[in-house]
Short mmCIF file of C-alpha atoms in Angstrom, two decimals:
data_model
loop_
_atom_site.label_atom_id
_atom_site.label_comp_id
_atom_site.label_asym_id
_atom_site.label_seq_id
_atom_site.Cartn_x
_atom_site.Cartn_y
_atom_site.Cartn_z
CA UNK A 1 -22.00 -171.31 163.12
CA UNK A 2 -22.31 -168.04 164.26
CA UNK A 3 -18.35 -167.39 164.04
CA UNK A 4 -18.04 -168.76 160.66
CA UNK A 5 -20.80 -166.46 159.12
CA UNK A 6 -19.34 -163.27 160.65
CA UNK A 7 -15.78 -163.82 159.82
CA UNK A 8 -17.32 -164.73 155.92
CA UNK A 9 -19.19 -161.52 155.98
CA UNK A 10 -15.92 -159.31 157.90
CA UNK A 11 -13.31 -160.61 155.27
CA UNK A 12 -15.60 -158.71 152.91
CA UNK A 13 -16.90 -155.80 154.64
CA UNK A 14 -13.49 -154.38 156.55
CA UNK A 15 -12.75 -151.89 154.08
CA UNK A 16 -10.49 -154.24 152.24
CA UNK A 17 -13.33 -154.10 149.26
CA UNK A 18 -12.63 -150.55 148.56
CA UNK A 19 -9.20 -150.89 147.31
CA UNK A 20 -9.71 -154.17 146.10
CA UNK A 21 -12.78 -153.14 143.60
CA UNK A 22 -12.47 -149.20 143.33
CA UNK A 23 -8.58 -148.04 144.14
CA UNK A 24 -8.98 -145.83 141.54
CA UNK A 25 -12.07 -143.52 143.10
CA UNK A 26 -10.09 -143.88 146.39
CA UNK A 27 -7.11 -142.59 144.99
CA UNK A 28 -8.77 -139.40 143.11
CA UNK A 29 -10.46 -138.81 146.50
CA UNK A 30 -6.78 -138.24 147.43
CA UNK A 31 -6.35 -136.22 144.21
CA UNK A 32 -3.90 -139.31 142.20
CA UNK A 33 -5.15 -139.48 139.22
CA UNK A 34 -2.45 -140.32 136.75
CA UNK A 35 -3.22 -144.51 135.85
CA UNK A 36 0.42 -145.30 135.67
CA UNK A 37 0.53 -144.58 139.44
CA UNK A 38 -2.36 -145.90 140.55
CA UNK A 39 -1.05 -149.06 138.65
CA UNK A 40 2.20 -149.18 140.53
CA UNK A 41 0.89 -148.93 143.82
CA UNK A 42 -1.71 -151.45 143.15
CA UNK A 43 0.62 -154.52 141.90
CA UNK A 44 3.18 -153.23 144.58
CA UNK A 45 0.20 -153.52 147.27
CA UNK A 46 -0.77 -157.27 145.76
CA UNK A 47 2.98 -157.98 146.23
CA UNK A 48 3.00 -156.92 149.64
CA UNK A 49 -0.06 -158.96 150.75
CA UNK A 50 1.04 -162.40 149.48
CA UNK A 51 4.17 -162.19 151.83
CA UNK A 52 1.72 -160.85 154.35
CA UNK A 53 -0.26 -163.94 154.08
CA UNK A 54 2.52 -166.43 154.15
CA UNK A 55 4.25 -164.77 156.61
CA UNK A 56 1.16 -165.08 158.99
CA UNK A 57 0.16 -168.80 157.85
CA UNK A 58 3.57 -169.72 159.15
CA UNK A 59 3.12 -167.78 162.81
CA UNK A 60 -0.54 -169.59 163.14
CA UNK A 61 0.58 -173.00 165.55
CA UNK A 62 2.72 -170.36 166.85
CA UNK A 63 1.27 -167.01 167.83
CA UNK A 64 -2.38 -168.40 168.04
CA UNK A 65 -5.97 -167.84 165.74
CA UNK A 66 -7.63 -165.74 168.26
CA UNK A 67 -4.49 -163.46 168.62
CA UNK A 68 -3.96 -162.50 165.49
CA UNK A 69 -7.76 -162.17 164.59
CA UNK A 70 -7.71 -159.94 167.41
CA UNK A 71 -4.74 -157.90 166.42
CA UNK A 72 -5.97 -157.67 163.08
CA UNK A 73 -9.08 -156.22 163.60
CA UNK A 74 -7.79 -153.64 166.13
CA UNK A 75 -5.11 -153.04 163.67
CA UNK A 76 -7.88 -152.72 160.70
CA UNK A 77 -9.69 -150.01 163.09
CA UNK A 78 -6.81 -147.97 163.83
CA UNK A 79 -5.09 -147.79 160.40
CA UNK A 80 -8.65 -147.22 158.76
CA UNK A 81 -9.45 -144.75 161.20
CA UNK A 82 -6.27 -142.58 160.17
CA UNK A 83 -6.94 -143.09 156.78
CA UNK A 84 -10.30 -141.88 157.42
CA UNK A 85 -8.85 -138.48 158.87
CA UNK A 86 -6.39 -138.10 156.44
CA UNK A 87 -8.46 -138.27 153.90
CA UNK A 88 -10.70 -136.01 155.59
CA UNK A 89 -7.85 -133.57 156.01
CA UNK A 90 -7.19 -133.75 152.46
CA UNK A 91 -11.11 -133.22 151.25
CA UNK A 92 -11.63 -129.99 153.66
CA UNK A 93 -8.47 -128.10 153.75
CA UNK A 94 -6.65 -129.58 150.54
CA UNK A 95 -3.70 -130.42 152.77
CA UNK A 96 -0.84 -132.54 150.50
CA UNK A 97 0.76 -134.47 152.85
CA UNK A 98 -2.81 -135.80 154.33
CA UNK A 99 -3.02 -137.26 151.23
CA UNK A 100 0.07 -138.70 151.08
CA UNK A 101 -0.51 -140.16 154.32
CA UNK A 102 -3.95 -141.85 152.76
CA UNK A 103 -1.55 -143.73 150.44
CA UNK A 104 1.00 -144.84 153.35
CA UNK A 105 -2.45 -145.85 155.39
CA UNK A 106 -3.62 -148.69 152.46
CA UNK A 107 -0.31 -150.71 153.08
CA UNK A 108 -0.67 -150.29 156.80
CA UNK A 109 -4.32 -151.45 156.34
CA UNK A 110 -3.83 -154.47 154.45
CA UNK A 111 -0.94 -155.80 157.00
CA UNK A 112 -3.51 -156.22 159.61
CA UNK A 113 -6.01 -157.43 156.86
CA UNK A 114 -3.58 -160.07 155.58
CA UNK A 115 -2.07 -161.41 159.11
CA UNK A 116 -5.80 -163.50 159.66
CA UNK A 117 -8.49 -162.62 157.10
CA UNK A 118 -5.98 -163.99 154.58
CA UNK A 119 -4.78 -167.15 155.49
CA UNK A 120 -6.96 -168.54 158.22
CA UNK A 121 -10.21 -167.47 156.83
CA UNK A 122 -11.23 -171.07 155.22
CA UNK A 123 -8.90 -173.25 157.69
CA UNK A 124 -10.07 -172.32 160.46
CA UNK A 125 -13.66 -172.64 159.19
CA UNK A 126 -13.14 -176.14 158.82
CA UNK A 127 -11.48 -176.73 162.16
CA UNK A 128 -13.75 -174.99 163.84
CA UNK A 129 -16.78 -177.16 162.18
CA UNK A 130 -18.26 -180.28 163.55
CA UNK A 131 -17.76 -182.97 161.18
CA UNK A 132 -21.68 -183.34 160.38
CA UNK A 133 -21.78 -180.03 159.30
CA UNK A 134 -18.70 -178.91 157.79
CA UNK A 135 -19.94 -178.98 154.38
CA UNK A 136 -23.00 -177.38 155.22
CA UNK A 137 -21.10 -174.87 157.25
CA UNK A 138 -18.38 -173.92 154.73
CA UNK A 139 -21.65 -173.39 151.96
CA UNK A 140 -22.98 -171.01 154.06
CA UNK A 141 -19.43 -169.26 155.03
CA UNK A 142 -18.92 -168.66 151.30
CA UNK A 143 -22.86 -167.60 150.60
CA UNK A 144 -21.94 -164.76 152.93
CA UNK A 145 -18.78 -164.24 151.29
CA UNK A 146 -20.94 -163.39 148.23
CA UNK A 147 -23.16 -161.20 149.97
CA UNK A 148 -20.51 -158.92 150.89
CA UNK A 149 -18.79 -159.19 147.77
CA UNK A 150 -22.23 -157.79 146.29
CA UNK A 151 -22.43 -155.60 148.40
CA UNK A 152 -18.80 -154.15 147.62
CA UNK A 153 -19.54 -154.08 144.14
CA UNK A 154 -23.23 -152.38 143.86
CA UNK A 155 -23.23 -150.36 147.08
CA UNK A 156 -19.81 -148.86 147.28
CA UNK A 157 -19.21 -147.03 144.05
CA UNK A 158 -22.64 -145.09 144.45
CA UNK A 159 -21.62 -144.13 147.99
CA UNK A 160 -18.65 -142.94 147.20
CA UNK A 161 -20.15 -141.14 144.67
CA UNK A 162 -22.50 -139.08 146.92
CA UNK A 163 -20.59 -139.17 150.11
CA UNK A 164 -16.80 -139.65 149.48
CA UNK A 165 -14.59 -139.45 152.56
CA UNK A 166 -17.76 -139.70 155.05
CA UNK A 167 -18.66 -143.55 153.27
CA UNK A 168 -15.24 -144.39 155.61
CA UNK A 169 -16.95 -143.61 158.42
CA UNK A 170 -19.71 -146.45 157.95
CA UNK A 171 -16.51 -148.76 157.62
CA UNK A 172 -15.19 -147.20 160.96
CA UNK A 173 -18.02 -147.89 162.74
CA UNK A 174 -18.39 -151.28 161.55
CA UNK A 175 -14.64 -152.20 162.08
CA UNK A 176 -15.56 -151.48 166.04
CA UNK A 177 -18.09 -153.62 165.98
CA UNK A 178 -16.24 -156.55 164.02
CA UNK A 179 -13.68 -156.25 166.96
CA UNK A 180 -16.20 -156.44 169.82
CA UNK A 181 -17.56 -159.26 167.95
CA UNK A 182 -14.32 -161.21 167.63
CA UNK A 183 -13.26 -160.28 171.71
CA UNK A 184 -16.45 -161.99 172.66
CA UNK A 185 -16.57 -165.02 170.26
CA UNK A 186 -13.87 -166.26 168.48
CA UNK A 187 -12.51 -169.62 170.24
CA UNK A 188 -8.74 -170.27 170.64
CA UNK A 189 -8.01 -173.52 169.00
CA UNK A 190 -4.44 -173.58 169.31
CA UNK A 191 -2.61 -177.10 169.69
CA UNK A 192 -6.13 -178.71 170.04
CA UNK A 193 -7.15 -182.08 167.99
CA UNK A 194 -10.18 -181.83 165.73
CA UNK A 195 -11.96 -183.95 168.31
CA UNK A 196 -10.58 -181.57 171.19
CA UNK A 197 -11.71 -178.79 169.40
CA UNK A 198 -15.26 -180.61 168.19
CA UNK A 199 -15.25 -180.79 172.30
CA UNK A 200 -15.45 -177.29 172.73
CA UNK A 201 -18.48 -176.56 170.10
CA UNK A 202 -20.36 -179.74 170.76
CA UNK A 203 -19.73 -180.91 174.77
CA UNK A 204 -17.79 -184.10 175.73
CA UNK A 205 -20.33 -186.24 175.69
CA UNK A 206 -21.35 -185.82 172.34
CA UNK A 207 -17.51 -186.51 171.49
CA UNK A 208 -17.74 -189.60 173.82
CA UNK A 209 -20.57 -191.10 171.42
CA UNK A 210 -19.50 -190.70 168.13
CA UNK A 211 -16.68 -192.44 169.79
CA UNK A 212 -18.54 -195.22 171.30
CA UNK A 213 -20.19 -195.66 168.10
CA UNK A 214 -16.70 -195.87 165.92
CA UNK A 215 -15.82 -198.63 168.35
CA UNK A 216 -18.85 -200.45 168.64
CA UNK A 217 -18.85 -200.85 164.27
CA UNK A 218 -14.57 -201.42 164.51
CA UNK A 219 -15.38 -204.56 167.26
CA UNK A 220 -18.18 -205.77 164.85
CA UNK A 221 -16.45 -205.83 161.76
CA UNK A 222 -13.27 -207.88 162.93
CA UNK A 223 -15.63 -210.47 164.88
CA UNK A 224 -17.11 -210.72 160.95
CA UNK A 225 -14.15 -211.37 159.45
CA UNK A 226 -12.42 -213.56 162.23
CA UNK A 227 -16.05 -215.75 161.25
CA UNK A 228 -15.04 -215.43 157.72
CA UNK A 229 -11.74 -216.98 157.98
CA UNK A 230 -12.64 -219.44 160.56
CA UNK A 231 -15.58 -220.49 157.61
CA UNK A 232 -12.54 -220.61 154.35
CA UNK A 233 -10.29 -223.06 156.21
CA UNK A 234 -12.89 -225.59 158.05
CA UNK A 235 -16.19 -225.44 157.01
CA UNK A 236 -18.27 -228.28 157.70
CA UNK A 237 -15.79 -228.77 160.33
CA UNK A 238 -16.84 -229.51 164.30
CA UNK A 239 -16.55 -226.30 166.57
CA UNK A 240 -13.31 -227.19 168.58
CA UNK A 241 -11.65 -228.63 165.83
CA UNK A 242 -12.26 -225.65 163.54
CA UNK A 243 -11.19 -223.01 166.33
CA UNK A 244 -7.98 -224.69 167.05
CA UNK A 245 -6.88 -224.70 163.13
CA UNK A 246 -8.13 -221.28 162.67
CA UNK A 247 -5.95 -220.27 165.62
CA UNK A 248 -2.92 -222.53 163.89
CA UNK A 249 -2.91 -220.07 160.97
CA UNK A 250 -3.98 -216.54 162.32
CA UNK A 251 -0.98 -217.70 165.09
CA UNK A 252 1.36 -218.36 162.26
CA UNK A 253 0.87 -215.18 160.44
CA UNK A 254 1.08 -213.34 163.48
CA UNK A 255 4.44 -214.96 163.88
CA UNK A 256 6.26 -214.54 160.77
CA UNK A 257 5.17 -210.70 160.93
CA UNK A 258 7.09 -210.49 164.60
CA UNK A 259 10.37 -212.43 163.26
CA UNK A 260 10.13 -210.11 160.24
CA UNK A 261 10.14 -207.34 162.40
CA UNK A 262 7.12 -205.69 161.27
CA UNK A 263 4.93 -203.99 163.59
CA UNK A 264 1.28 -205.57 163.81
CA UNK A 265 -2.04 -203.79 165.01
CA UNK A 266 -3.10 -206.31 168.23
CA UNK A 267 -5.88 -205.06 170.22
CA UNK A 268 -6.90 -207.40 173.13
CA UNK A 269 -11.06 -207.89 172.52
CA UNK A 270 -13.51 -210.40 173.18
CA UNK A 271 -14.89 -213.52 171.06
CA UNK A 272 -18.44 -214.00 170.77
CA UNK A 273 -18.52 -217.22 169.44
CA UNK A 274 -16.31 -219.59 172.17
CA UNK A 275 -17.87 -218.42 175.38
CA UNK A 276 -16.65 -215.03 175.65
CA UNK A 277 -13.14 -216.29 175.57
CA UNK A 278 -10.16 -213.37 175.09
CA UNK A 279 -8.77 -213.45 171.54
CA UNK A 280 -6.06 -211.56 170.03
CA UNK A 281 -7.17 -209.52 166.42
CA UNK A 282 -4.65 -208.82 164.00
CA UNK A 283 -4.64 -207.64 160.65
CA UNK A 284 -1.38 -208.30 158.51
CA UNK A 285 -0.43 -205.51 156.26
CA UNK A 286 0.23 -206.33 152.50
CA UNK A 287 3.90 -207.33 152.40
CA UNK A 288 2.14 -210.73 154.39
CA UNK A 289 -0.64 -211.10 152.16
CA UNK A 290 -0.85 -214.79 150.36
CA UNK A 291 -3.73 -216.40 148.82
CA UNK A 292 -5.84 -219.04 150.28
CA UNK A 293 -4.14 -222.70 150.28
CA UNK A 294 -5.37 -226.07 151.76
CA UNK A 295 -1.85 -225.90 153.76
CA UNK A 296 -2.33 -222.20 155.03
CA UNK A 297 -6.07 -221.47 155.12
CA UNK A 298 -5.36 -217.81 154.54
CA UNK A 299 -7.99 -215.84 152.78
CA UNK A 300 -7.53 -214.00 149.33
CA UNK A 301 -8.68 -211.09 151.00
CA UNK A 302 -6.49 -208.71 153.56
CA UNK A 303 -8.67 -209.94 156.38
CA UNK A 304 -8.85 -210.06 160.24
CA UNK A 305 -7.96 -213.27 161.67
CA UNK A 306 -8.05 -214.34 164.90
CA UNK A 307 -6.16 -217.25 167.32
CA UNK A 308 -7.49 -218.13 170.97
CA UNK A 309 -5.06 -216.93 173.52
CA UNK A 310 -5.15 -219.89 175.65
CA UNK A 311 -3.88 -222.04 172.27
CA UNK A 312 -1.58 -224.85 173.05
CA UNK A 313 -0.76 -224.28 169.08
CA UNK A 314 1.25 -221.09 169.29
CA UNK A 315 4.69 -220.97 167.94
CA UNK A 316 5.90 -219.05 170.32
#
């Protein structure tokens, strides 16, 4: 949890706020002033981050999420940094080219922004998330997603009121930390499975349970309905009798699906009501569904049915 509240609270608080809310105060820190410019450079730097974005979302199963969180925020720290002395430059010797070098800095900035803030921030949230808790999780990603997205939009504009330039240095000094934070942290989930990665977070064994569970309720609900079609086609029928005609159908079905050519889920399992004896489940997909006949005994319902392996009844 701890990963997913930082990176909600970083993709806010990176520096990427101040252009995004107040470009306009940045840029007459750099002495630009004229709107028509400011405009330009701001649809031209929106432009420029969407093919960013995709350009990194398609590198992800590639390149890695911890790489290219980790070259984003050393890339955030170094380009901010420059743009911190440039503008610095600018605001204590009125040097021209420092500022132009403030406006090459944003673009520069918002590559390494875009290449993981941008398109892993929610995706790997949720991969990263036990099941249990995702939605929990992902609330409380986006509740500090709002914090620093309040904070951008009360806190900034009055510090860069009173302390122009130096306000970047708060940002510089936080960017270090975000980057020692993601070093020691961030987990690498490339080419994992959600339960692989769940594995990581939460400890074999506690994958190994839910597990045991799924399989224990999967084994219980086909012995129900394997009951359920043995009841349709002989109830008030004796045992023996009843098992052997339930196995005459479930065998046929099973049958016609294998000369059809049709793959069929079998899993090997064990009956609980003929002395433990090994039984075959299947469940017929809907191309062989039929209703229920006094000839066929097949329910109305897709069901499980089930035949006794050591049947002398099998046609085949």
């Amino acid at each position: 949890m701890r990963i997913v509240l930082a990176i909600g609270f970083f993709s806010q608080w990176s520096g990427n706020g101040l252009v995004s809310y107040y470009i306009k105060q940045v840029f007459a820190g750099v002495g630009v002033t004229d709107g028509s410019t400011v405009s330009l450079i701001n649809g031209a730097l929106q432009i420029w981050n969407f093919f960013v974005a995709i350009t990194a979302a398609l590198l992800v199963d590639k390149i890695g999420r911890r790489p290219l969180f980790l070259t984003s925020n050393a890339g955030m720290l170094v380009t901010f940094g420059m743009w911190t002395l440039a503008a610095a430059l600018f605001n204590t010797r009125g040097d021209r080219g420092a500022a132009n070098a403030v406006i090459a800095m944003i673009p520069l900035f918002y590559l390494t922004y875009s290449i993981a803030y941008t398109p892993m921030l929610v995706a790997y949230t949720v991969e990263i998330l036990p099941f249990g808790i995702r939605a929990r999780g992902f609330a409380l990603m986006n509740f500090t997603i709002c914090v620093g997205i309040t904070t951008n939009q009360y806190v900034n504009p009055i510090a860069l009121e009173k302390l122009q330039w130096k306000y970047y240095l708060v940002y510089c000094a936080f960017l270090a930390f975000e980057l020692a934070y993601v070093f020691l942290f961030l987990i690498e989930t490339k080419g994992k499975t959600l339960e692989e990665t769940a594995a990581i977070f939460d400890g074999q064994q506690q994958i190994d349970n839910i597990a045991n569970v799924g399989h224990d309720a999967v084994t219980q609900s086909r012995h129900h309905y394997g009951f359920q079609a043995y009841g349709h086609r002989h109830h008030g029928s004796g045992g023996g009798a009843g098992a052997n005609g339930a196995a005459d159908g479930a065998a046929y079905a099973y049958g016609q699906g294998a000369k059809n050519g049709k793959s069929e889920d079998v899993e090997l399992s064990l009956s609980r009501h003929n002395s433990m004896v090994p039984t075959i489940v299947t469940e017929r997909d809907d191309s062989d569904w039929r209703p229920m006949s006094a000839e066929t005994g097949y329910s109305q319902n897709k069901e499980f049915l089930k035949y006794r392996r050591d049947s002398s009844d099998r046609p085949w």
